[in-house]
Amino acid sequence: MKKSHWAEPYKIKMIEPLRKTTREERKKLIEEAGFNPFQLKSEDVYIDLLTDSGTSAMSDRQWAGMMMGDEAYSGSRNFYHLEAVVQEYYGYKYVVPTHQGRGAEHLISRLLIRPGMYVPGNMYFTTTRLHQELAGGNFTDVITDEAHDPDSDFPFKGNIDLRKLEAIINEAGAANIAYLSLATTVNMAGGQPISLENMKQVRKLTQQHGIRIIHDMARVAENAFMIQQHAPGYADRTVASIVKEICSLTDGAVMSGKKDALVNIGGFLALNDEGLYEEAKNLVIVYEGMHTYGGLAGRDMEAMAIGITESVGEAHIAARVYQVHYLGNLLKEAGIPVLNPIGTHGVFLNARAFLPHLPQTSFPAQALTVALYEAGGVRTVERGIVSAGRDKETGDHHYPSLELVRLAIPRRVYTLSHMDVVADAIIEAYENRYDIPGLEFTMEPKYLRFFQARFRQLSPEPAGTAH
């Protein structure tokens, strides 16, 4: 039987040269960066898997659209194109552009949360929870238990546990629930999708209690693809139709266009409630800009409108997820402990199993990001105790069940050969894992500490020691 090969569904028109460094150079560079990959200069990174946010390659059509930017202060034609595309592909009635996703998070938190209210959600995300807390809210995790088990192969770890949701509604009272924060392809759980059947059940429960659902839709097309591939009865549905059905089960959305929509900057708040939209239009002027540009140039809105259209293309989304799974399967075959199942926007290493000699208080996931950079110039990001931050009441660390290193793969940027190089660096680090030391803070910012924190290395644990 002839072997079937796979190829990216695009050809390369422009390149950006990469600079290779030596291990000795990288050890010096990461130390100067306070053992925090965020503090590295991009020119010192060989393969950059820090994030898939704003790092994707735009298409020729998007670049052409950039040349059609209408930079009028008010009423830009690019806004009306973006609005029409959001209505067509996502089904939301009203659109308020923002400079990126966290701008939309800020607006919805200010609009809907009063001090003391609760915001249940299917696992926290860093900026989302911070905006909710700054508005006086209390985030409550209602994700399914399988999401906290890195070895579980459950295909829809983004699902909401209805018993947990019902419990918080009964405990707090529906009037004290600001909204349900529902993410598609849950980032902190490893890029795990939520099923449509679960969403329908959640929608029924929230409607009974008059609770809004606000959709974090940064990677909704990836979630729709996983439904198409793994949920019974959806194999013949288009990704675009599944995306629209997902959105129809929610009341509004925050969107970072820097993910699915394939742009380097931009986002929006989408709503169905006209009264809430009028409040959002009023508020966006204070923090972002006019409601028809929201901190964006016209060319950025045009690129985002085109990117949304491209994001639901069957060949594009299949190739995007396939590349992630290609890397994930390489690592699994090599015996590397990864979070199961492989998600959609990146591969997540299980740092607890990778570095069993390091306690969580020695920041094993952060330590592993340092080791991967030293091994191959690969920049990754910690998604564990450092990202979780501190409890706003006690001041102690949050201790998440998952201690992960995320290898987020930018869309349309790297080839499978780059994934092979990444796998080699990870395998090398794993072979020398007991030589990887833990870390402690030398500088800890008050908010979102993982971005700017600095560390120093601890004395290495004795070889083979486990905690």
Tab-separated table of C-alpha atoms in Angstrom:
chain	number	residue	atom	x	y	z
A	1	MET	CA	0.000	0.000	0.000
A	2	LYS	CA	1.432	3.368	-0.989
A	3	LYS	CA	2.238	5.624	1.940
A	4	SER	CA	0.249	8.843	2.064
A	5	HIS	CA	2.318	11.911	2.896
A	6	TRP	CA	1.097	15.201	4.328
A	7	ALA	CA	2.092	18.718	3.308
A	8	GLU	CA	1.201	22.190	4.494
A	9	PRO	CA	-1.712	23.636	2.464
A	10	TYR	CA	0.267	26.748	1.492
A	11	LYS	CA	3.567	27.743	-0.085
A	12	ILE	CA	6.145	30.125	1.337
A	13	LYS	CA	6.522	33.575	-0.264
A	14	MET	CA	8.687	35.312	2.303
A	15	ILE	CA	11.205	34.159	4.896
A	16	GLU	CA	12.724	35.498	8.111
A	17	PRO	CA	16.237	34.167	8.828
A	18	LEU	CA	16.815	32.485	12.179
A	19	ARG	CA	19.997	32.853	14.251
A	20	LYS	CA	21.491	29.810	15.950
A	21	THR	CA	23.383	30.179	19.213
A	22	THR	CA	25.668	27.853	21.149
A	23	ARG	CA	24.720	26.208	24.420
A	24	GLU	CA	27.287	28.367	26.213
A	25	GLU	CA	25.710	31.520	24.773
A	26	ARG	CA	22.225	30.372	25.736
A	27	LYS	CA	23.212	29.577	29.308
A	28	LYS	CA	24.535	33.118	29.663
A	29	LEU	CA	21.526	34.684	27.927
A	30	ILE	CA	18.912	32.897	30.047
A	31	GLU	CA	20.765	33.784	33.241
A	32	GLU	CA	20.831	37.442	32.178
A	33	ALA	CA	17.074	37.127	31.546
A	34	GLY	CA	16.527	36.063	35.162
A	35	PHE	CA	15.764	32.492	34.031
A	36	ASN	CA	12.520	33.771	32.495
A	37	PRO	CA	12.070	33.108	28.747
A	38	PHE	CA	9.753	36.139	28.505
A	39	GLN	CA	12.786	38.337	29.180
A	40	LEU	CA	14.837	36.939	26.284
A	41	LYS	CA	15.275	38.970	23.115
A	42	SER	CA	13.533	37.287	20.205
A	43	GLU	CA	16.724	37.435	18.145
A	44	ASP	CA	18.309	35.062	20.680
A	45	VAL	CA	15.566	32.451	20.192
A	46	TYR	CA	15.891	29.756	17.521
A	47	ILE	CA	12.380	28.267	17.584
A	48	ASP	CA	9.827	30.372	19.427
A	49	LEU	CA	6.972	28.423	21.001
A	50	LEU	CA	6.336	30.917	23.781
A	51	THR	CA	2.833	31.613	22.483
A	52	ASP	CA	0.560	31.241	19.483
A	53	SER	CA	-0.899	34.684	20.255
A	54	GLY	CA	-0.054	37.302	17.645
A	55	THR	CA	2.768	35.186	16.252
A	56	SER	CA	1.044	33.602	13.256
A	57	ALA	CA	1.954	34.292	9.632
A	58	MET	CA	-0.610	36.336	7.710
A	59	SER	CA	-1.707	35.371	4.217
A	60	ASP	CA	-1.205	37.304	0.996
A	61	ARG	CA	-4.874	38.290	1.176
A	62	GLN	CA	-4.450	39.671	4.668
A	63	TRP	CA	-1.401	41.670	3.624
A	64	ALA	CA	-3.333	42.980	0.633
A	65	GLY	CA	-6.156	43.928	3.000
A	66	MET	CA	-3.696	45.901	5.113
A	67	MET	CA	-3.188	48.190	2.144
A	68	MET	CA	-6.908	48.953	2.152
A	69	GLY	CA	-6.936	50.377	5.651
A	70	ASP	CA	-9.400	53.229	6.111
A	71	GLU	CA	-7.775	55.219	8.897
A	72	ALA	CA	-10.688	57.572	9.511
A	73	TYR	CA	-11.100	58.307	13.207
A	74	SER	CA	-14.751	57.330	13.141
A	75	GLY	CA	-16.797	55.059	10.898
A	76	SER	CA	-13.912	53.237	9.192
A	77	ARG	CA	-15.178	50.970	6.430
A	78	ASN	CA	-12.908	48.251	7.805
A	79	PHE	CA	-14.978	48.226	11.004
A	80	TYR	CA	-18.138	47.542	9.028
A	81	HIS	CA	-16.389	44.724	7.163
A	82	LEU	CA	-15.256	43.221	10.499
A	83	GLU	CA	-18.754	43.606	11.939
A	84	ALA	CA	-20.301	41.828	8.928
A	85	VAL	CA	-17.795	38.965	9.128
A	86	VAL	CA	-18.411	38.464	12.863
A	87	GLN	CA	-22.148	38.388	12.227
A	88	GLU	CA	-21.750	35.929	9.342
A	89	TYR	CA	-19.343	33.424	10.897
A	90	TYR	CA	-20.080	33.770	14.614
A	91	GLY	CA	-23.679	35.014	14.644
A	92	TYR	CA	-23.260	37.732	17.293
A	93	LYS	CA	-25.245	40.912	16.600
A	94	TYR	CA	-22.954	43.626	17.940
A	95	VAL	CA	-19.186	44.109	17.808
A	96	VAL	CA	-16.890	46.401	19.797
A	97	PRO	CA	-13.247	46.264	18.606
A	98	THR	CA	-10.479	46.209	21.226
A	99	HIS	CA	-6.703	46.329	20.967
A	100	GLN	CA	-6.551	42.617	21.923
A	101	GLY	CA	-8.451	40.015	23.927
A	102	ARG	CA	-7.659	41.386	27.377
A	103	GLY	CA	-9.224	44.698	26.353
A	104	ALA	CA	-12.490	42.827	25.821
A	105	GLU	CA	-12.011	40.971	29.133
A	106	HIS	CA	-11.620	44.314	30.885
A	107	LEU	CA	-14.800	45.717	29.344
A	108	ILE	CA	-17.047	42.746	30.129
A	109	SER	CA	-15.690	42.520	33.683
A	110	ARG	CA	-16.403	46.205	34.289
A	111	LEU	CA	-19.861	45.881	32.782
A	112	LEU	CA	-21.144	42.752	34.513
A	113	ILE	CA	-19.230	42.177	37.760
A	114	ARG	CA	-20.090	43.862	41.033
A	115	PRO	CA	-17.898	43.360	44.101
A	116	GLY	CA	-18.549	40.008	45.742
A	117	MET	CA	-20.099	38.357	42.682
A	118	TYR	CA	-18.998	34.942	41.455
A	119	VAL	CA	-17.751	34.030	37.984
A	120	PRO	CA	-17.759	30.257	37.407
A	121	GLY	CA	-15.688	29.017	34.489
A	122	ASN	CA	-14.094	25.961	32.899
A	123	MET	CA	-10.628	26.588	34.357
A	124	TYR	CA	-9.038	29.982	34.829
A	125	PHE	CA	-6.905	31.872	32.362
A	126	THR	CA	-4.360	34.337	33.707
A	127	THR	CA	-5.563	37.659	32.282
A	128	THR	CA	-9.236	36.661	32.416
A	129	ARG	CA	-9.176	35.859	36.114
A	130	LEU	CA	-7.168	38.983	36.919
A	131	HIS	CA	-9.729	41.262	35.242
A	132	GLN	CA	-12.517	39.445	37.057
A	133	GLU	CA	-10.753	39.858	40.401
A	134	LEU	CA	-9.872	43.514	39.792
A	135	ALA	CA	-13.588	44.123	39.229
A	136	GLY	CA	-14.312	42.494	42.608
A	137	GLY	CA	-15.357	39.079	41.343
A	138	ASN	CA	-14.495	35.614	42.569
A	139	PHE	CA	-13.537	33.055	39.943
A	140	THR	CA	-14.769	29.501	40.635
A	141	ASP	CA	-13.516	26.518	38.644
A	142	VAL	CA	-16.320	24.257	37.385
A	143	ILE	CA	-14.402	22.247	34.795
A	144	THR	CA	-14.751	18.475	34.621
A	145	ASP	CA	-12.461	16.489	36.929
A	146	GLU	CA	-10.750	14.810	33.971
A	147	ALA	CA	-9.189	18.175	33.079
A	148	HIS	CA	-7.020	17.984	36.194
A	149	ASP	CA	-5.647	14.545	35.283
A	150	PRO	CA	-2.751	14.849	32.793
A	151	ASP	CA	-2.932	11.126	31.968
A	152	SER	CA	-6.653	10.950	31.170
A	153	ASP	CA	-7.493	10.469	27.478
A	154	PHE	CA	-10.995	11.933	27.809
A	155	PRO	CA	-11.492	13.819	24.504
A	156	PHE	CA	-13.471	16.766	25.892
A	157	LYS	CA	-11.592	17.923	28.974
A	158	GLY	CA	-12.955	21.421	28.448
A	159	ASN	CA	-16.427	20.261	29.519
A	160	ILE	CA	-18.180	21.926	32.433
A	161	ASP	CA	-19.221	19.727	35.346
A	162	LEU	CA	-22.927	20.535	35.704
A	163	ARG	CA	-22.966	19.396	39.330
A	164	LYS	CA	-20.208	21.873	40.204
A	165	LEU	CA	-21.993	24.650	38.321
A	166	GLU	CA	-25.317	23.886	39.966
A	167	ALA	CA	-23.640	23.823	43.381
A	168	ILE	CA	-22.175	27.322	43.006
A	169	ILE	CA	-25.501	28.638	41.702
A	170	ASN	CA	-27.292	27.194	44.739
A	171	GLU	CA	-24.637	28.413	47.146
A	172	ALA	CA	-24.182	31.944	45.801
A	173	GLY	CA	-27.641	32.508	44.307
A	174	ALA	CA	-28.221	33.113	40.616
A	175	ALA	CA	-28.430	36.878	41.139
A	176	ASN	CA	-24.886	36.817	42.499
A	177	ILE	CA	-23.457	35.033	39.444
A	178	ALA	CA	-22.068	37.707	37.130
A	179	TYR	CA	-21.899	35.333	34.181
A	180	LEU	CA	-20.526	31.924	33.229
A	181	SER	CA	-17.062	32.305	31.676
A	182	LEU	CA	-16.950	29.550	29.076
A	183	ALA	CA	-13.765	28.929	27.091
A	184	THR	CA	-13.529	26.841	23.967
A	185	THR	CA	-10.257	24.857	23.743
A	186	VAL	CA	-9.290	25.523	27.354
A	187	ASN	CA	-5.741	26.861	27.365
A	188	MET	CA	-4.626	26.042	30.905
A	189	ALA	CA	-5.985	22.495	30.594
A	190	GLY	CA	-3.764	21.868	27.581
A	191	GLY	CA	-5.818	23.268	24.707
A	192	GLN	CA	-8.681	20.893	25.464
A	193	PRO	CA	-12.051	21.245	23.684
A	194	ILE	CA	-15.556	21.367	25.084
A	195	SER	CA	-18.273	19.249	23.457
A	196	LEU	CA	-21.410	20.673	21.906
A	197	GLU	CA	-23.559	18.295	23.918
A	198	ASN	CA	-22.056	19.654	27.128
A	199	MET	CA	-22.599	23.219	25.952
A	200	LYS	CA	-26.252	22.495	25.244
A	201	GLN	CA	-26.730	21.098	28.750
A	202	VAL	CA	-24.945	24.100	30.243
A	203	ARG	CA	-27.063	26.472	28.194
A	204	LYS	CA	-30.259	24.817	29.432
A	205	LEU	CA	-29.145	25.117	33.072
A	206	THR	CA	-28.042	28.746	32.821
A	207	GLN	CA	-31.240	29.770	31.040
A	208	GLN	CA	-33.273	28.266	33.875
A	209	HIS	CA	-31.484	30.637	36.254
A	210	GLY	CA	-31.190	33.673	33.957
A	211	ILE	CA	-27.379	33.547	33.853
A	212	ARG	CA	-25.442	34.868	30.861
A	213	ILE	CA	-22.736	32.833	29.131
A	214	ILE	CA	-19.736	34.852	27.961
A	215	HIS	CA	-17.630	32.883	25.503
A	216	ASP	CA	-13.821	33.100	25.437
A	217	MET	CA	-13.589	32.278	21.749
A	218	ALA	CA	-9.928	32.873	20.910
A	219	ARG	CA	-9.561	29.337	19.523
A	220	VAL	CA	-13.157	28.436	18.719
A	221	ALA	CA	-12.324	27.084	15.241
A	222	GLU	CA	-9.849	24.640	16.781
A	223	ASN	CA	-12.542	23.477	19.196
A	224	ALA	CA	-14.985	23.045	16.307
A	225	PHE	CA	-12.440	20.925	14.438
A	226	MET	CA	-12.061	18.605	17.424
A	227	ILE	CA	-15.848	18.239	17.629
A	228	GLN	CA	-15.906	17.399	13.925
A	229	GLN	CA	-13.209	14.769	14.402
A	230	HIS	CA	-14.272	13.178	17.683
A	231	ALA	CA	-17.975	13.753	18.420
A	232	PRO	CA	-20.487	11.272	16.963
A	233	GLY	CA	-22.664	12.764	14.253
A	234	TYR	CA	-20.426	15.695	13.306
A	235	ALA	CA	-18.021	14.167	10.777
A	236	ASP	CA	-19.997	15.526	7.824
A	237	ARG	CA	-20.440	19.001	9.291
A	238	THR	CA	-18.180	21.888	8.250
A	239	VAL	CA	-15.990	23.561	10.826
A	240	ALA	CA	-17.714	26.856	9.987
A	241	SER	CA	-21.167	25.468	10.788
A	242	ILE	CA	-19.974	24.005	14.091
A	243	VAL	CA	-18.346	27.319	15.045
A	244	LYS	CA	-21.613	29.140	14.484
A	245	GLU	CA	-23.570	26.580	16.503
A	246	ILE	CA	-21.127	26.918	19.401
A	247	CYS	CA	-21.550	30.690	19.410
A	248	SER	CA	-25.346	30.386	19.235
A	249	LEU	CA	-25.292	28.780	22.676
A	250	THR	CA	-23.749	31.876	24.285
A	251	ASP	CA	-24.797	35.480	24.946
A	252	GLY	CA	-21.580	37.233	24.072
A	253	ALA	CA	-17.884	36.701	23.565
A	254	VAL	CA	-14.413	38.042	24.179
A	255	MET	CA	-12.058	37.443	21.290
A	256	SER	CA	-8.326	37.686	20.900
A	257	GLY	CA	-7.916	37.941	17.138
A	258	LYS	CA	-4.259	37.064	17.682
A	259	LYS	CA	-5.164	33.358	17.785
A	260	ASP	CA	-7.770	31.944	15.385
A	261	ALA	CA	-8.087	35.153	13.378
A	262	LEU	CA	-4.423	35.027	12.359
A	263	VAL	CA	-3.444	38.616	13.095
A	264	ASN	CA	-0.587	40.114	15.069
A	265	ILE	CA	-2.815	42.472	17.057
A	266	GLY	CA	-6.530	42.928	17.613
A	267	GLY	CA	-9.628	41.593	19.305
A	268	PHE	CA	-13.240	42.415	20.043
A	269	LEU	CA	-16.154	42.118	22.417
A	270	ALA	CA	-19.228	40.603	20.750
A	271	LEU	CA	-22.715	40.858	22.244
A	272	ASN	CA	-26.346	40.053	21.492
A	273	ASP	CA	-27.938	42.348	24.108
A	274	GLU	CA	-28.472	45.827	22.659
A	275	GLY	CA	-28.552	47.552	26.053
A	276	LEU	CA	-25.271	45.957	27.103
A	277	TYR	CA	-23.787	46.873	23.717
A	278	GLU	CA	-24.668	50.544	24.284
A	279	GLU	CA	-22.909	50.407	27.673
A	280	ALA	CA	-19.881	48.752	26.083
A	281	LYS	CA	-19.729	51.413	23.365
A	282	ASN	CA	-19.682	54.077	26.039
A	283	LEU	CA	-16.990	52.334	28.095
A	284	VAL	CA	-14.677	51.423	25.217
A	285	ILE	CA	-14.182	55.110	24.446
A	286	VAL	CA	-12.652	55.583	27.899
A	287	TYR	CA	-10.148	52.726	27.686
A	288	GLU	CA	-9.597	51.780	24.042
A	289	GLY	CA	-10.872	54.339	21.525
A	290	MET	CA	-13.945	55.073	19.430
A	291	HIS	CA	-16.377	52.174	19.234
A	292	THR	CA	-15.607	51.820	15.516
A	293	TYR	CA	-11.897	51.258	16.017
A	294	GLY	CA	-11.316	50.382	19.687
A	295	GLY	CA	-7.570	50.917	19.728
A	296	LEU	CA	-6.966	49.413	16.279
A	297	ALA	CA	-5.928	50.874	12.958
A	298	GLY	CA	-8.313	50.282	10.082
A	299	ARG	CA	-5.766	47.997	8.427
A	300	ASP	CA	-5.708	45.787	11.544
A	301	MET	CA	-9.486	45.384	11.465
A	302	GLU	CA	-9.328	44.491	7.773
A	303	ALA	CA	-6.670	41.840	8.357
A	304	MET	CA	-8.740	40.402	11.210
A	305	ALA	CA	-11.897	40.230	9.101
A	306	ILE	CA	-10.033	38.311	6.390
A	307	GLY	CA	-8.324	36.117	8.982
A	308	ILE	CA	-11.652	35.063	10.505
A	309	THR	CA	-12.751	33.887	7.066
A	310	GLU	CA	-9.521	31.909	6.626
A	311	SER	CA	-9.652	30.444	10.140
A	312	VAL	CA	-12.616	28.192	9.357
A	313	GLY	CA	-11.153	26.835	6.125
A	314	GLU	CA	-11.078	23.039	6.319
A	315	ALA	CA	-7.546	22.622	4.938
A	316	HIS	CA	-6.137	25.355	7.170
A	317	ILE	CA	-7.572	24.150	10.452
A	318	ALA	CA	-6.745	20.494	9.758
A	319	ALA	CA	-3.120	21.393	8.995
A	320	ARG	CA	-2.879	23.620	12.048
A	321	VAL	CA	-3.988	20.877	14.438
A	322	TYR	CA	-2.071	18.155	12.584
A	323	GLN	CA	1.235	19.958	13.127
A	324	VAL	CA	0.564	20.112	16.874
A	325	HIS	CA	-0.278	16.412	16.953
A	326	TYR	CA	2.799	15.561	14.873
A	327	LEU	CA	5.047	17.047	17.574
A	328	GLY	CA	2.985	15.545	20.386
A	329	ASN	CA	3.162	12.058	18.913
A	330	LEU	CA	6.929	12.337	18.375
A	331	LEU	CA	7.326	13.074	22.065
A	332	LYS	CA	4.961	10.330	23.209
A	333	GLU	CA	6.814	7.779	21.087
A	334	ALA	CA	10.044	8.878	22.799
A	335	GLY	CA	8.527	8.329	26.241
A	336	ILE	CA	8.297	12.020	27.134
A	337	PRO	CA	5.553	12.743	29.708
A	338	VAL	CA	3.031	14.931	27.927
A	339	LEU	CA	-0.502	15.926	28.813
A	340	ASN	CA	-3.094	13.651	27.205
A	341	PRO	CA	-4.804	13.875	24.856
A	342	ILE	CA	-2.817	16.228	22.630
A	343	GLY	CA	-4.738	19.496	22.318
A	344	THR	CA	-5.040	21.932	19.456
A	345	HIS	CA	-2.740	24.928	19.872
A	346	GLY	CA	0.254	23.318	21.518
A	347	VAL	CA	1.829	20.360	23.233
A	348	PHE	CA	1.966	20.509	27.030
A	349	LEU	CA	4.757	18.757	28.914
A	350	ASN	CA	3.892	17.302	32.314
A	351	ALA	CA	6.613	18.970	34.380
A	352	ARG	CA	5.779	17.013	37.541
A	353	ALA	CA	6.544	13.738	35.761
A	354	PHE	CA	9.405	15.219	33.727
A	355	LEU	CA	11.196	16.541	36.841
A	356	PRO	CA	10.040	14.286	39.693
A	357	HIS	CA	12.935	15.414	41.890
A	358	LEU	CA	11.615	18.985	42.122
A	359	PRO	CA	8.782	19.964	44.499
A	360	GLN	CA	6.177	22.354	43.139
A	361	THR	CA	7.572	25.152	45.308
A	362	SER	CA	10.813	24.920	43.289
A	363	PHE	CA	8.825	25.842	40.163
A	364	PRO	CA	9.524	22.713	38.068
A	365	ALA	CA	7.708	23.949	34.963
A	366	GLN	CA	9.650	27.210	34.984
A	367	ALA	CA	12.875	25.238	35.501
A	368	LEU	CA	12.017	23.066	32.514
A	369	THR	CA	11.523	26.109	30.243
A	370	VAL	CA	15.083	27.127	31.135
A	371	ALA	CA	16.425	23.666	30.318
A	372	LEU	CA	14.677	23.556	26.934
A	373	TYR	CA	16.116	26.907	25.944
A	374	GLU	CA	19.597	25.818	26.959
A	375	ALA	CA	19.234	22.496	25.097
A	376	GLY	CA	18.064	23.807	21.739
A	377	GLY	CA	17.240	27.516	21.752
A	378	VAL	CA	13.539	26.624	22.035
A	379	ARG	CA	11.469	29.186	23.938
A	380	THR	CA	8.431	27.838	25.788
A	381	VAL	CA	6.219	29.048	28.635
A	382	GLU	CA	5.433	27.828	32.132
A	383	ARG	CA	1.826	27.024	32.912
A	384	GLY	CA	1.928	25.950	36.543
A	385	ILE	CA	2.415	27.495	39.967
A	386	VAL	CA	4.154	30.626	38.635
A	387	SER	CA	1.331	31.368	36.203
A	388	ALA	CA	-1.294	30.560	38.838
A	389	GLY	CA	-0.122	33.467	41.023
A	390	ARG	CA	-1.160	34.082	44.603
A	391	ASP	CA	-4.450	33.887	46.467
A	392	LYS	CA	-5.747	37.443	46.826
A	393	GLU	CA	-6.932	36.751	50.380
A	394	THR	CA	-4.127	34.657	51.926
A	395	GLY	CA	-1.190	35.786	49.815
A	396	ASP	CA	-0.018	32.184	49.443
A	397	HIS	CA	0.638	30.599	46.050
A	398	HIS	CA	-2.212	29.037	44.165
A	399	TYR	CA	-1.216	25.370	43.813
A	400	PRO	CA	-2.684	24.150	40.513
A	401	SER	CA	-3.134	20.442	39.947
A	402	LEU	CA	-1.385	20.772	36.583
A	403	GLU	CA	2.267	21.817	36.393
A	404	LEU	CA	2.849	22.208	32.678
A	405	VAL	CA	5.204	23.605	30.070
A	406	ARG	CA	3.346	24.788	26.990
A	407	LEU	CA	4.845	24.512	23.531
A	408	ALA	CA	2.443	26.814	21.684
A	409	ILE	CA	2.862	26.510	17.927
A	410	PRO	CA	2.299	29.651	15.829
A	411	ARG	CA	0.047	29.123	12.832
A	412	ARG	CA	1.630	28.878	9.368
A	413	VAL	CA	5.113	29.729	10.681
A	414	TYR	CA	7.167	26.552	11.195
A	415	THR	CA	7.588	23.334	9.214
A	416	LEU	CA	7.580	19.732	10.387
A	417	SER	CA	11.391	19.862	10.324
A	418	HIS	CA	11.256	22.535	13.013
A	419	MET	CA	9.063	20.203	15.064
A	420	ASP	CA	11.728	17.488	14.702
A	421	VAL	CA	14.348	19.891	16.089
A	422	VAL	CA	12.080	20.783	19.005
A	423	ALA	CA	11.564	17.107	19.791
A	424	ASP	CA	15.335	16.531	19.785
A	425	ALA	CA	15.869	19.327	22.336
A	426	ILE	CA	13.141	17.971	24.630
A	427	ILE	CA	14.471	14.423	24.437
A	428	GLU	CA	17.965	15.670	25.297
A	429	ALA	CA	16.624	17.587	28.297
A	430	TYR	CA	14.702	14.508	29.452
A	431	GLU	CA	17.794	12.325	29.272
A	432	ASN	CA	19.527	14.802	31.612
A	433	ARG	CA	16.470	15.671	33.680
A	434	TYR	CA	17.977	15.016	37.106
A	435	ASP	CA	20.615	17.668	36.400
A	436	ILE	CA	17.940	20.356	36.048
A	437	PRO	CA	17.812	22.537	39.188
A	438	GLY	CA	14.787	24.236	40.715
A	439	LEU	CA	14.288	27.995	40.955
A	440	GLU	CA	13.306	30.665	43.449
A	441	PHE	CA	12.135	34.259	42.958
A	442	THR	CA	14.522	37.182	43.050
A	443	MET	CA	11.818	39.581	41.805
A	444	GLU	CA	8.071	38.924	41.879
A	445	PRO	CA	5.645	41.417	40.280
A	446	LYS	CA	2.236	41.991	41.862
A	447	TYR	CA	0.188	41.110	38.785
A	448	LEU	CA	0.669	38.370	36.172
A	449	ARG	CA	4.058	37.606	37.626
A	450	PHE	CA	5.072	35.080	34.981
A	451	PHE	CA	5.622	37.860	32.437
A	452	GLN	CA	8.274	39.821	34.315
A	453	ALA	CA	9.442	37.722	37.286
A	454	ARG	CA	13.112	36.967	37.749
A	455	PHE	CA	14.599	33.855	39.343
A	456	ARG	CA	17.807	32.260	40.471
A	457	GLN	CA	18.730	28.604	40.305
A	458	LEU	CA	18.785	26.479	43.441
A	459	SER	CA	21.494	23.955	44.240
A	460	PRO	CA	20.812	20.767	42.259
A	461	GLU	CA	18.894	17.993	44.013
A	462	PRO	CA	20.832	14.738	44.526
A	463	ALA	CA	20.523	12.526	41.425
A	464	GLY	CA	17.460	10.307	41.485
A	465	THR	CA	15.815	12.111	44.403
A	466	ALA	CA	12.014	12.218	44.178
A	467	HIS	CA	9.475	14.289	46.125
